[in-house]
Short mmCIF file of C-alpha atoms and ligand atoms in Angstrom, two decimals:
data_model
loop_
_atom_site.label_atom_id
_atom_site.label_comp_id
_atom_site.label_asym_id
_atom_site.label_seq_id
_atom_site.Cartn_x
_atom_site.Cartn_y
_atom_site.Cartn_z
CA MET A 212 14.48 17.51 -41.22
CA SER A 213 16.44 20.58 -41.57
CA ILE A 214 14.60 23.56 -40.07
CA LYS A 215 15.21 27.01 -41.15
CA PHE A 216 14.96 29.15 -37.97
CA ASP A 217 13.84 32.12 -39.72
CA GLU A 218 10.89 30.50 -41.41
CA ASP A 219 7.25 30.96 -40.62
CA PHE A 220 6.06 28.87 -37.69
CA THR A 221 2.22 28.31 -38.26
CA MET A 222 -0.50 26.86 -36.03
CA THR A 223 -2.33 23.84 -37.24
CA ILE A 224 -6.05 23.90 -37.37
CA ASP A 225 -8.35 21.44 -39.30
CA GLY A 226 -5.16 19.86 -40.63
CA LYS A 227 -3.94 23.12 -42.29
CA ALA A 228 -1.55 25.91 -41.67
CA VAL A 229 -3.30 29.06 -40.35
CA PRO A 230 -2.24 32.20 -42.12
CA VAL A 231 -0.08 34.18 -39.75
CA GLY A 232 -1.44 37.35 -38.28
CA ALA A 233 0.07 38.88 -35.00
CA THR A 234 3.02 37.08 -33.59
CA PHE A 235 5.13 37.21 -30.53
CA ASP A 236 8.95 36.71 -30.18
CA VAL A 237 10.44 33.50 -28.74
CA LEU A 238 13.99 34.09 -27.35
CA ASN A 239 16.89 31.80 -27.14
CA PRO A 240 17.61 31.73 -23.35
CA ALA A 241 21.40 31.37 -23.90
CA THR A 242 21.59 34.53 -25.97
CA GLU A 243 18.44 36.33 -25.40
CA GLU A 244 18.07 36.77 -29.13
CA VAL A 245 14.97 36.15 -31.07
CA VAL A 246 14.77 32.42 -32.31
CA GLY A 247 11.56 32.74 -34.09
CA LYS A 248 8.10 34.41 -34.16
CA ALA A 249 5.16 32.25 -32.96
CA PRO A 250 1.53 33.13 -34.08
CA ASP A 251 -0.60 34.79 -31.41
CA CYS A 252 -3.88 32.86 -31.57
CA THR A 253 -7.00 35.05 -31.70
CA LYS A 254 -10.21 34.10 -29.97
CA GLU A 255 -11.74 33.44 -33.32
CA GLN A 256 -8.90 31.01 -34.16
CA LEU A 257 -9.45 29.17 -30.89
CA ASP A 258 -13.11 28.84 -31.73
CA ALA A 259 -12.05 27.43 -35.15
CA ALA A 260 -9.62 24.96 -33.60
CA ILE A 261 -12.31 23.65 -31.11
CA ALA A 262 -14.84 23.48 -33.89
CA SER A 263 -12.53 21.50 -35.98
CA ALA A 264 -11.92 19.10 -33.19
CA ARG A 265 -15.59 18.79 -32.51
CA LYS A 266 -16.31 18.15 -36.05
CA ALA A 267 -13.63 15.35 -36.14
CA PHE A 268 -14.69 13.82 -32.81
CA PRO A 269 -17.47 11.35 -34.02
CA LYS A 270 -15.45 9.84 -36.68
CA TRP A 271 -12.37 9.53 -34.71
CA ALA A 272 -14.25 8.07 -31.68
CA ALA A 273 -15.85 5.50 -34.09
CA THR A 274 -12.50 4.64 -35.52
CA PRO A 275 -11.33 1.07 -34.46
CA ILE A 276 -8.84 1.40 -31.57
CA GLU A 277 -6.37 -0.62 -33.69
CA GLU A 278 -6.39 2.23 -36.32
CA ARG A 279 -5.92 4.70 -33.50
CA LYS A 280 -2.99 2.74 -32.26
CA LYS A 281 -1.48 3.00 -35.73
CA ALA A 282 -2.01 6.67 -35.67
CA LEU A 283 0.03 6.86 -32.39
CA LEU A 284 2.80 4.89 -33.91
CA ALA A 285 2.71 7.14 -37.00
CA MET A 286 3.01 10.16 -34.79
CA ALA A 287 6.04 8.58 -32.87
CA GLY A 288 7.65 7.84 -36.30
CA VAL A 289 7.27 11.51 -37.22
CA LEU A 290 9.22 12.60 -34.09
CA ALA A 291 11.91 9.93 -34.47
CA ALA A 292 12.28 10.72 -38.10
CA ASN A 293 12.64 14.45 -37.58
CA ALA A 294 14.48 14.26 -34.21
CA GLU A 295 17.71 15.94 -35.50
CA GLY A 296 16.02 18.97 -36.78
CA LEU A 297 13.60 19.26 -33.84
CA LYS A 298 16.24 18.77 -31.23
CA ARG A 299 18.16 21.76 -32.59
CA LEU A 300 15.02 24.04 -32.51
CA LEU A 301 14.15 22.88 -29.00
CA THR A 302 17.67 23.69 -27.68
CA SER A 303 17.40 26.97 -29.30
CA GLU A 304 14.03 27.96 -27.54
CA GLN A 305 14.42 25.91 -24.47
CA GLY A 306 18.06 26.22 -23.71
CA LYS A 307 18.71 22.49 -22.67
CA THR A 308 21.59 20.65 -24.11
CA LEU A 309 21.17 18.93 -27.64
CA ASP A 310 21.32 15.63 -25.92
CA GLY A 311 18.63 16.67 -23.57
CA ALA A 312 16.53 18.01 -26.41
CA ALA A 313 16.96 14.68 -28.23
CA GLY A 314 15.84 13.00 -24.92
CA ASP A 315 12.66 15.05 -24.97
CA VAL A 316 11.78 14.39 -28.81
CA LEU A 317 12.66 10.78 -28.66
CA GLY A 318 11.01 10.35 -25.23
CA GLY A 319 7.83 11.82 -26.81
CA ALA A 320 8.04 9.16 -29.64
CA HIS A 321 8.70 6.49 -26.99
CA TRP A 322 5.67 7.78 -24.98
CA LEU A 323 3.36 7.62 -27.89
CA SER A 324 4.40 4.24 -29.20
CA SER A 325 4.22 2.68 -25.67
CA THR A 326 0.87 4.20 -25.05
CA ALA A 327 -0.28 2.39 -28.24
CA THR A 328 0.30 -0.95 -26.41
CA LEU A 329 -2.49 -0.13 -23.93
CA ASP A 330 -6.08 -1.28 -24.26
CA ILE A 331 -9.38 -0.04 -22.95
CA PRO A 332 -10.86 -2.48 -20.68
CA GLU A 333 -14.56 -3.55 -20.45
CA HIS A 334 -15.67 -5.00 -17.22
CA VAL A 335 -18.68 -7.61 -16.95
CA ASN A 336 -20.42 -6.70 -13.68
CA GLU A 337 -22.95 -9.32 -13.88
CA ASP A 338 -23.95 -12.04 -16.28
CA SER A 339 -26.86 -13.83 -14.82
CA ALA A 340 -30.03 -15.44 -16.00
CA GLU A 341 -31.69 -12.07 -15.24
CA ARG A 342 -29.37 -9.47 -16.61
CA LYS A 343 -26.07 -8.70 -18.05
CA SER A 344 -24.27 -5.63 -16.80
CA ILE A 345 -21.06 -4.40 -18.31
CA THR A 346 -18.93 -1.16 -17.58
CA ARG A 347 -17.02 0.34 -20.44
CA HIS A 348 -15.10 3.54 -21.03
CA VAL A 349 -16.27 5.98 -23.77
CA PRO A 350 -14.33 9.06 -25.00
CA LEU A 351 -14.98 12.48 -23.55
CA GLY A 352 -15.04 14.58 -26.75
CA VAL A 353 -12.57 17.41 -27.10
CA VAL A 354 -9.54 17.75 -24.81
CA GLY A 355 -7.59 21.02 -24.26
CA ALA A 356 -4.00 20.16 -23.59
CA ILE A 357 -1.79 22.63 -21.89
CA ALA A 358 1.96 22.09 -21.73
CA PRO A 359 4.86 23.92 -19.76
CA TRP A 360 8.25 24.90 -20.97
CA ASN A 361 10.53 22.42 -19.25
CA PHE A 362 9.87 19.34 -21.55
CA PRO A 363 7.61 20.66 -24.35
CA ILE A 364 7.41 17.59 -26.36
CA ILE A 365 7.45 14.46 -23.86
CA LEU A 366 4.90 16.34 -21.70
CA ALA A 367 2.61 17.07 -24.78
CA ALA A 368 2.94 13.35 -25.63
CA PHE A 369 1.87 12.42 -22.09
CA LYS A 370 -1.51 14.03 -23.18
CA LEU A 371 -1.90 13.40 -26.87
CA GLY A 372 -1.17 9.63 -26.68
CA PRO A 373 -3.98 8.49 -24.16
CA ALA A 374 -6.39 11.29 -25.28
CA LEU A 375 -6.29 10.11 -28.76
CA LEU A 376 -6.04 6.40 -28.05
CA ALA A 377 -9.33 6.78 -26.11
CA GLY A 378 -10.98 8.31 -29.01
CA ASN A 379 -10.83 12.03 -28.14
CA THR A 380 -9.68 14.89 -30.31
CA VAL A 381 -7.26 17.62 -29.09
CA VAL A 382 -6.30 21.20 -29.11
CA LEU A 383 -2.76 21.43 -27.67
CA LYS A 384 -1.25 24.66 -26.43
CA PRO A 385 2.49 24.79 -25.77
CA SER A 386 4.12 27.33 -23.46
CA PRO A 387 4.71 30.73 -24.88
CA PHE A 388 8.36 30.39 -23.94
CA THR A 389 8.68 27.15 -26.01
CA PRO A 390 6.03 27.02 -28.68
CA LEU A 391 8.22 26.53 -31.94
CA THR A 392 9.06 22.82 -31.65
CA THR A 393 5.43 21.93 -30.88
CA LEU A 394 4.31 24.08 -33.81
CA LYS A 395 6.68 22.29 -36.06
CA PHE A 396 5.49 18.86 -34.82
CA GLY A 397 1.97 20.04 -35.65
CA GLU A 398 3.10 20.84 -39.10
CA LEU A 399 4.68 17.41 -39.68
CA LEU A 400 1.50 15.92 -38.60
CA ARG A 401 -0.57 17.41 -41.25
CA GLY A 402 -1.58 14.51 -43.54
CA VAL A 403 -0.65 11.97 -40.96
CA LEU A 404 -3.84 12.45 -38.77
CA PRO A 405 -7.24 13.17 -40.18
CA PRO A 406 -8.00 16.88 -40.13
CA GLY A 407 -9.09 18.24 -36.74
CA VAL A 408 -7.99 15.34 -34.62
CA VAL A 409 -4.93 17.33 -33.27
CA ASN A 410 -5.00 21.08 -33.47
CA ILE A 411 -1.96 23.17 -32.30
CA VAL A 412 -2.33 26.67 -31.16
CA SER A 413 0.04 29.27 -29.65
CA GLY A 414 -0.41 32.37 -27.89
CA GLY A 415 0.40 34.68 -24.97
CA ASP A 416 -1.09 35.03 -21.49
CA SER A 417 -4.63 35.16 -22.61
CA LEU A 418 -4.82 31.93 -24.49
CA GLY A 419 -4.65 29.50 -21.52
CA PRO A 420 -7.74 31.18 -19.68
CA TRP A 421 -9.66 31.27 -22.84
CA MET A 422 -9.15 27.58 -23.16
CA THR A 423 -10.10 26.68 -19.58
CA SER A 424 -13.22 28.88 -19.75
CA HIS A 425 -14.31 27.78 -23.13
CA LYS A 426 -17.52 25.67 -23.24
CA GLY A 427 -16.24 23.67 -26.27
CA PHE A 428 -13.83 21.70 -24.14
CA ASP A 429 -14.91 18.49 -22.27
CA LYS A 430 -11.58 18.23 -20.43
CA ILE A 431 -8.65 20.22 -19.65
CA SER A 432 -5.30 18.36 -19.20
CA PHE A 433 -2.77 20.78 -17.68
CA THR A 434 0.89 20.44 -16.66
CA GLY A 435 2.45 23.50 -14.92
CA SER A 436 2.71 25.18 -11.60
CA SER A 437 0.45 24.64 -8.68
CA ALA A 438 -0.53 28.36 -8.76
CA THR A 439 -1.68 28.13 -12.28
CA GLY A 440 -3.29 24.75 -11.65
CA ARG A 441 -5.51 26.24 -9.11
CA LYS A 442 -6.70 28.94 -11.56
CA VAL A 443 -7.42 26.21 -14.19
CA MET A 444 -9.43 24.10 -11.82
CA GLU A 445 -11.44 27.21 -10.86
CA SER A 446 -12.01 28.36 -14.41
CA ALA A 447 -12.94 24.73 -15.54
CA SER A 448 -15.38 24.30 -12.87
CA ALA A 449 -17.88 26.66 -14.65
CA SER A 450 -18.78 24.02 -17.06
CA LEU A 451 -17.78 21.10 -14.91
CA LYS A 452 -15.00 20.03 -17.35
CA ARG A 453 -12.94 17.16 -16.32
CA VAL A 454 -9.39 18.13 -15.32
CA THR A 455 -6.08 16.40 -14.96
CA LEU A 456 -3.55 18.62 -13.33
CA GLU A 457 0.14 17.80 -12.97
CA LEU A 458 1.69 20.49 -10.90
CA GLY A 459 4.70 21.54 -8.97
CA GLY A 460 6.79 19.68 -6.49
CA ASN A 461 9.34 20.10 -3.76
CA ASP A 462 10.82 16.72 -3.83
CA PRO A 463 12.94 15.43 -0.95
CA ALA A 464 15.82 12.86 -1.25
CA ILE A 465 16.50 11.04 2.14
CA VAL A 466 20.08 9.83 2.15
CA LEU A 467 20.89 7.10 4.84
CA PRO A 468 24.27 6.59 6.39
CA ASP A 469 25.02 3.33 4.93
CA ILE A 470 25.36 4.59 1.24
CA ASP A 471 28.55 4.30 -0.85
CA VAL A 472 29.46 8.00 -1.04
CA GLU A 473 31.55 7.91 -4.13
CA LYS A 474 29.16 5.82 -6.22
CA THR A 475 26.01 7.69 -5.13
CA ALA A 476 27.14 11.31 -5.37
CA GLN A 477 26.91 11.48 -9.20
CA GLN A 478 23.49 10.01 -9.22
CA LEU A 479 22.30 12.48 -6.44
CA PHE A 480 23.84 15.32 -8.20
CA TRP A 481 22.03 14.69 -11.47
CA ALA A 482 18.77 13.96 -9.46
CA ALA A 483 18.87 17.56 -8.45
CA PHE A 484 20.63 19.36 -11.30
CA GLY A 485 19.52 17.62 -14.51
CA ASN A 486 17.89 19.92 -16.96
CA SER A 487 19.39 22.65 -14.75
CA GLY A 488 16.93 21.76 -11.95
CA GLN A 489 13.83 22.50 -14.26
CA ILE A 490 12.25 19.18 -13.71
CA CYS A 491 9.08 18.74 -11.74
CA ILE A 492 10.38 15.64 -10.07
CA ALA A 493 13.92 17.06 -9.48
CA THR A 494 15.29 16.44 -6.05
CA LYS A 495 14.72 19.89 -4.55
CA ARG A 496 15.89 19.49 -0.96
CA MET A 497 18.46 16.68 0.04
CA TYR A 498 18.37 15.37 3.53
CA ILE A 499 21.65 13.56 4.52
CA HIS A 500 22.37 11.54 7.51
CA LYS A 501 24.74 13.28 9.84
CA ASP A 502 27.29 10.29 9.63
CA VAL A 503 27.70 10.73 5.96
CA TYR A 504 27.01 14.41 5.54
CA GLU A 505 30.50 15.82 5.38
CA PRO A 506 31.89 13.17 2.84
CA LEU A 507 28.88 13.37 0.61
CA LYS A 508 28.74 17.16 0.72
CA ALA A 509 32.49 17.02 -0.40
CA ALA A 510 31.68 14.62 -3.01
CA LEU A 511 28.76 16.67 -4.52
CA VAL A 512 30.87 19.87 -4.51
CA GLU A 513 33.66 17.77 -6.45
CA VAL A 514 31.00 16.85 -9.06
CA ALA A 515 29.77 20.39 -9.28
CA LYS A 516 33.22 21.69 -9.97
CA THR A 517 33.38 19.50 -13.15
CA ILE A 518 30.11 20.80 -14.62
CA LYS A 519 30.17 22.96 -17.78
CA VAL A 520 27.22 25.30 -17.81
CA GLY A 521 26.63 27.10 -21.03
CA ASP A 522 24.74 27.41 -24.30
CA GLY A 523 23.06 24.06 -24.79
CA SER A 524 23.97 23.95 -28.44
CA GLU A 525 27.71 24.01 -27.68
CA GLN A 526 29.78 20.80 -27.58
CA GLY A 527 30.47 19.92 -24.04
CA THR A 528 27.78 21.83 -22.34
CA GLN A 529 26.25 19.70 -19.47
CA LEU A 530 23.69 22.31 -18.08
CA GLY A 531 22.01 25.04 -20.06
CA PRO A 532 20.45 28.29 -18.86
CA ILE A 533 17.16 28.81 -17.05
CA ASN A 534 14.37 28.83 -19.82
CA ASN A 535 13.02 32.43 -19.21
CA LYS A 536 13.56 35.63 -17.47
CA LEU A 537 10.65 35.29 -15.19
CA GLN A 538 11.94 31.96 -13.78
CA PHE A 539 15.59 33.20 -13.82
CA GLN A 540 14.50 36.11 -11.64
CA ARG A 541 12.60 33.84 -9.36
CA VAL A 542 15.79 31.51 -8.84
CA VAL A 543 17.89 34.70 -8.34
CA SER A 544 15.54 35.81 -5.65
CA LEU A 545 16.01 32.62 -3.74
CA ILE A 546 19.68 32.84 -4.03
CA GLN A 547 19.55 36.50 -2.94
CA ASP A 548 17.40 35.53 0.01
CA ALA A 549 19.93 32.69 1.11
CA LYS A 550 22.71 35.44 0.75
CA ASP A 551 20.84 37.95 2.91
CA LYS A 552 20.27 35.47 5.47
CA GLY A 553 23.84 34.50 5.80
CA TYR A 554 23.42 30.93 4.59
CA LYS A 555 26.63 29.13 3.64
CA PHE A 556 27.21 28.48 -0.02
CA LEU A 557 29.39 25.53 -1.03
CA THR A 558 29.30 26.35 -4.65
CA GLY A 559 27.77 28.93 -6.99
CA GLY A 560 25.88 31.97 -5.84
CA LEU A 561 24.42 34.83 -7.70
CA PRO A 562 24.91 34.93 -11.56
CA GLU A 563 27.27 37.22 -13.23
CA ASN A 564 25.99 40.02 -15.30
CA GLN A 565 26.03 38.41 -18.70
CA LYS A 566 23.75 37.71 -21.62
CA GLY A 567 21.66 34.61 -21.18
CA TYR A 568 19.73 33.24 -18.27
CA PHE A 569 22.72 31.33 -16.70
CA ILE A 570 22.88 30.37 -13.02
CA PRO A 571 25.87 28.72 -11.61
CA VAL A 572 25.54 25.29 -9.86
CA THR A 573 24.66 26.36 -6.37
CA ILE A 574 24.79 24.08 -3.34
CA LEU A 575 23.88 25.40 0.21
CA ASP A 576 25.33 23.91 3.31
CA ASN A 577 22.50 23.17 5.87
CA PRO A 578 20.16 26.07 5.53
CA PRO A 579 17.36 26.08 8.27
CA GLU A 580 14.30 23.83 7.64
CA ASP A 581 12.11 26.97 7.43
CA SER A 582 14.34 28.86 4.85
CA ARG A 583 12.71 29.79 1.58
CA ILE A 584 15.15 27.49 -0.36
CA VAL A 585 13.95 24.46 1.51
CA GLN A 586 10.24 25.37 1.78
CA GLU A 587 9.66 26.62 -1.91
CA GLU A 588 9.98 25.01 -5.29
CA GLN A 589 13.15 26.45 -6.82
CA PHE A 590 12.94 24.94 -10.20
CA GLY A 591 16.47 25.77 -10.86
CA PRO A 592 20.15 24.77 -10.30
CA VAL A 593 20.06 25.53 -6.62
CA LEU A 594 20.22 22.69 -3.92
CA PRO A 595 20.02 22.80 -0.21
CA LEU A 596 21.67 20.02 1.73
CA ILE A 597 20.14 19.44 5.08
CA LYS A 598 21.62 17.35 7.91
CA PHE A 599 19.37 14.87 9.95
CA ASP A 600 20.02 12.17 12.42
CA ASP A 601 16.58 10.77 13.18
CA ILE A 602 14.58 8.81 10.67
CA SER A 603 11.03 9.55 11.93
CA ASP A 604 11.94 13.29 12.19
CA VAL A 605 13.28 13.40 8.65
CA ILE A 606 10.11 11.65 7.24
CA ASP A 607 7.95 14.30 9.15
CA ARG A 608 10.14 16.86 7.46
CA ALA A 609 9.96 15.38 4.07
CA ASN A 610 6.02 15.28 4.46
CA ASN A 611 5.71 18.69 5.93
CA THR A 612 4.79 20.41 2.49
CA GLU A 613 1.82 21.16 0.58
CA TYR A 614 3.42 19.29 -2.39
CA GLY A 615 3.50 15.53 -2.94
CA LEU A 616 4.86 14.93 -6.35
CA GLY A 617 8.04 12.74 -5.90
CA ALA A 618 10.71 11.74 -3.31
CA SER A 619 13.58 9.28 -3.21
CA VAL A 620 15.31 7.21 -0.56
CA TRP A 621 18.93 6.13 -0.80
CA SER A 622 20.43 3.19 1.15
CA ALA A 623 22.45 0.01 0.93
CA ASP A 624 19.59 -1.70 2.54
CA SER A 625 16.81 -1.40 0.07
CA ASP A 626 14.17 -3.13 2.28
CA LYS A 627 14.77 -0.47 4.99
CA ALA A 628 14.64 2.30 2.33
CA LEU A 629 11.38 0.69 1.12
CA GLU A 630 9.89 0.91 4.57
CA ILE A 631 10.72 4.64 4.51
CA ALA A 632 9.47 5.07 0.99
CA LYS A 633 6.02 3.80 2.04
CA GLN A 634 5.75 6.52 4.70
CA ILE A 635 6.28 9.37 2.17
CA GLN A 636 3.38 11.38 1.06
CA ALA A 637 4.01 11.58 -2.64
CA GLY A 638 2.83 10.10 -5.92
CA ASN A 639 6.24 8.76 -7.00
CA VAL A 640 8.78 7.49 -4.61
CA TRP A 641 12.06 5.91 -5.84
CA VAL A 642 14.54 3.78 -4.08
CA ASN A 643 18.09 4.22 -5.02
CA GLU A 644 17.24 6.08 -8.18
CA SER A 645 15.34 8.96 -9.18
CA GLN A 646 12.82 10.23 -11.80
CA HIS A 647 12.34 6.95 -13.52
CA LEU A 648 8.93 7.22 -15.32
CA SER A 649 7.12 4.82 -17.57
CA PRO A 650 4.33 5.34 -20.12
CA LEU A 651 2.83 2.27 -18.56
CA ALA A 652 2.89 3.36 -14.89
CA GLY A 653 0.49 5.84 -13.24
CA PHE A 654 2.09 9.22 -12.42
CA ALA A 655 0.13 11.35 -9.90
CA GLY A 656 0.79 14.25 -7.73
CA HIS A 657 -0.65 14.00 -4.05
CA LYS A 658 -1.79 17.09 -2.14
CA GLN A 659 -1.18 20.22 -4.10
CA SER A 660 1.04 18.62 -6.72
CA GLY A 661 -2.01 17.50 -8.67
CA VAL A 662 -5.29 16.15 -9.42
CA GLY A 663 -5.69 12.85 -11.25
CA VAL A 664 -3.10 10.62 -13.11
CA GLU A 665 -1.23 10.61 -16.20
CA ASN A 666 0.29 7.50 -17.88
CA GLY A 667 -0.57 3.84 -17.54
CA LEU A 668 -4.17 2.45 -17.64
CA GLU A 669 -5.28 4.86 -14.91
CA GLY A 670 -3.89 7.85 -17.03
CA LEU A 671 -5.67 6.50 -20.13
CA LEU A 672 -9.08 6.10 -18.36
CA GLU A 673 -8.81 9.81 -17.33
CA TYR A 674 -9.62 10.51 -20.91
CA THR A 675 -12.92 8.58 -20.77
CA ASN A 676 -16.40 8.61 -19.22
CA THR A 677 -17.42 5.48 -17.27
CA GLN A 678 -20.48 3.92 -18.72
CA THR A 679 -22.38 0.99 -17.33
CA ILE A 680 -24.85 -0.65 -19.57
CA THR A 681 -27.35 -3.09 -17.96
CA VAL A 682 -29.56 -5.39 -20.14
CA LYS A 683 -32.52 -7.19 -18.57
CA LYS A 684 -32.40 -10.60 -20.16
CA ALA A 685 -36.04 -11.70 -20.01
CA ALA A 686 -38.15 -9.08 -21.75
CA PRO A 687 -41.25 -8.10 -19.92
CA ALA A 688 -44.08 -10.29 -21.07
CA ALA A 689 -46.90 -8.83 -23.05
CA THR A 690 -50.09 -8.58 -20.93
P1 NAD B 750 3.07 27.59 -15.68
O1 NAD B 750 1.97 27.23 -14.75
O2 NAD B 750 3.39 29.03 -15.66
O3 NAD B 750 2.52 27.47 -17.23
C1 NAD B 750 2.23 26.15 -17.70
C2 NAD B 750 1.35 26.41 -18.91
O4 NAD B 750 -0.02 27.02 -18.45
C3 NAD B 750 1.82 27.25 -19.92
O5 NAD B 750 1.34 26.75 -21.27
C4 NAD B 750 1.01 28.59 -19.72
O6 NAD B 750 1.04 29.41 -20.83
C5 NAD B 750 -0.19 28.12 -19.25
N1 NAD B 750 -1.00 29.04 -18.45
C6 NAD B 750 -0.50 30.01 -17.65
N2 NAD B 750 -1.60 30.76 -16.95
C7 NAD B 750 -2.58 30.03 -17.29
C8 NAD B 750 -4.02 30.22 -16.87
N3 NAD B 750 -4.33 31.15 -15.97
N4 NAD B 750 -4.91 29.43 -17.49
C9 NAD B 750 -4.50 28.43 -18.21
N5 NAD B 750 -3.17 28.20 -18.70
C10 NAD B 750 -2.26 29.16 -18.16
O7 NAD B 750 4.15 26.68 -15.44
P2 NAD B 750 5.65 26.54 -16.19
O8 NAD B 750 6.30 27.83 -15.49
O9 NAD B 750 5.48 26.49 -17.59
O10 NAD B 750 6.23 25.14 -15.75
C11 NAD B 750 6.89 25.13 -14.51
C12 NAD B 750 5.94 24.59 -13.44
O11 NAD B 750 5.38 23.14 -14.00
C13 NAD B 750 6.71 23.92 -12.13
O12 NAD B 750 5.98 24.36 -11.01
C14 NAD B 750 6.86 22.39 -12.30
O13 NAD B 750 6.92 21.75 -11.20
C15 NAD B 750 5.60 22.15 -13.02
N6 NAD B 750 5.74 20.90 -13.82
C16 NAD B 750 4.95 19.90 -13.36
C17 NAD B 750 5.15 18.65 -14.12
C18 NAD B 750 4.20 17.37 -13.63
O14 NAD B 750 4.07 16.58 -14.30
N7 NAD B 750 3.71 17.43 -12.33
C19 NAD B 750 5.80 18.50 -15.16
C20 NAD B 750 6.58 19.63 -15.59
C21 NAD B 750 6.41 20.83 -14.82
#
């Protein structure tokens, strides 16, 4: 698909384009120029989207699951067939490289088609002479899906796939920083899905709270920061909506002294700096054993020196800008704090005064454990390396956080690493790799990194209500 960037981007409600009223500008973070204008959803339009989803729900819920699986495959096909155009649009609004954008679009397709291989189980609890009892899972109704700006398509697919497979209908809201690719996806789905099954709305800061407080939703599935997640849970509680919250993280990597420095440095670098650090499960603090600290530090700096930071649409760029000004200022404030405190910079530092939200690859040499850069989620290309010499102490430090999203352990002895992995308080712990996720494996944040699960059977069942039906076999005799 070729996408004209100056064309109208429209919301999809009831399978149709909504006439565009008020709009807001979407900026290219590499140039700070306007890429496109997104519709600013009104309260009435949100009501209409929910009403359409509500109307579509009974028929969709009654549609055989095999047909719903075909619909997921068709959605995956739409993403795959239009990946070229969508990736260019995504790079222009998100900032990531074209390859990274293709990964998001095609990853979304993979997620949808893999989710279509799942089935919803029914469990027989009792089948005796007296009674039969089964537990089954029925759809919830209308799901409000709220996505962040770092991986707009794949993280939307995390929600759309299981919600639709389970028989729910959806109103999806992308981030105001990256709404355009999702709006296009909605446009491409018109005619592919029955009207109302997926509605896509875009808006500014009011739209999310309108959704979470709206009585028309049965569930809110949210991915974003822990701070917003708390607000979502509070607001959703008024009507006791179900919530799934995938939130922030401050993932530790623990590197043992027996690693092969040369081989591991590249992997460790990308674990922290992929997507310019804007990954919920990026390595955000790297604990390195003292025996290997100096050589690994040097190897990481060597990798950093080879990295081209630039406009994601340009050939050769490996890391794009930060997606938006707010996040840029947040990362800059962490770098400024490290500077003010006199921590040692191995590479990078404050950005130059230039167009675009670019931050150089920044590595800090052993800042104190209680520094902001170690304690807070940076969500940008800034990594503290921290020296350790005692395993139980480093496990305590890794766990000493309100977050519990991901972690990794690196060692030539994978059994030893596994023993450490089991002691980490996080929903996803990797040994000798990082960030591998599967549509078929549960993904959950512990502590303040989330509530509930996405992906896999457990994630699918979060889009259902549990129902136990008990049938007494011998009918009461007439008297
Ligand atoms: P954010 O919380 O600012 O926004 C996420 C979404 O929520 C956006 O669509 C936004 O418009 C909406 N929103 C904002 N305020 C709202 C409110 N009061 N009520 C309802 N919706 C509201 O997050 P972000 O800056 O877009 O994303 C970065 C954060 O997301 C990081 O903390 C990152 O770790 C986290 N994240 C987590 C996962 C995960 O799976 N655990 C994945 C990606 C990103």
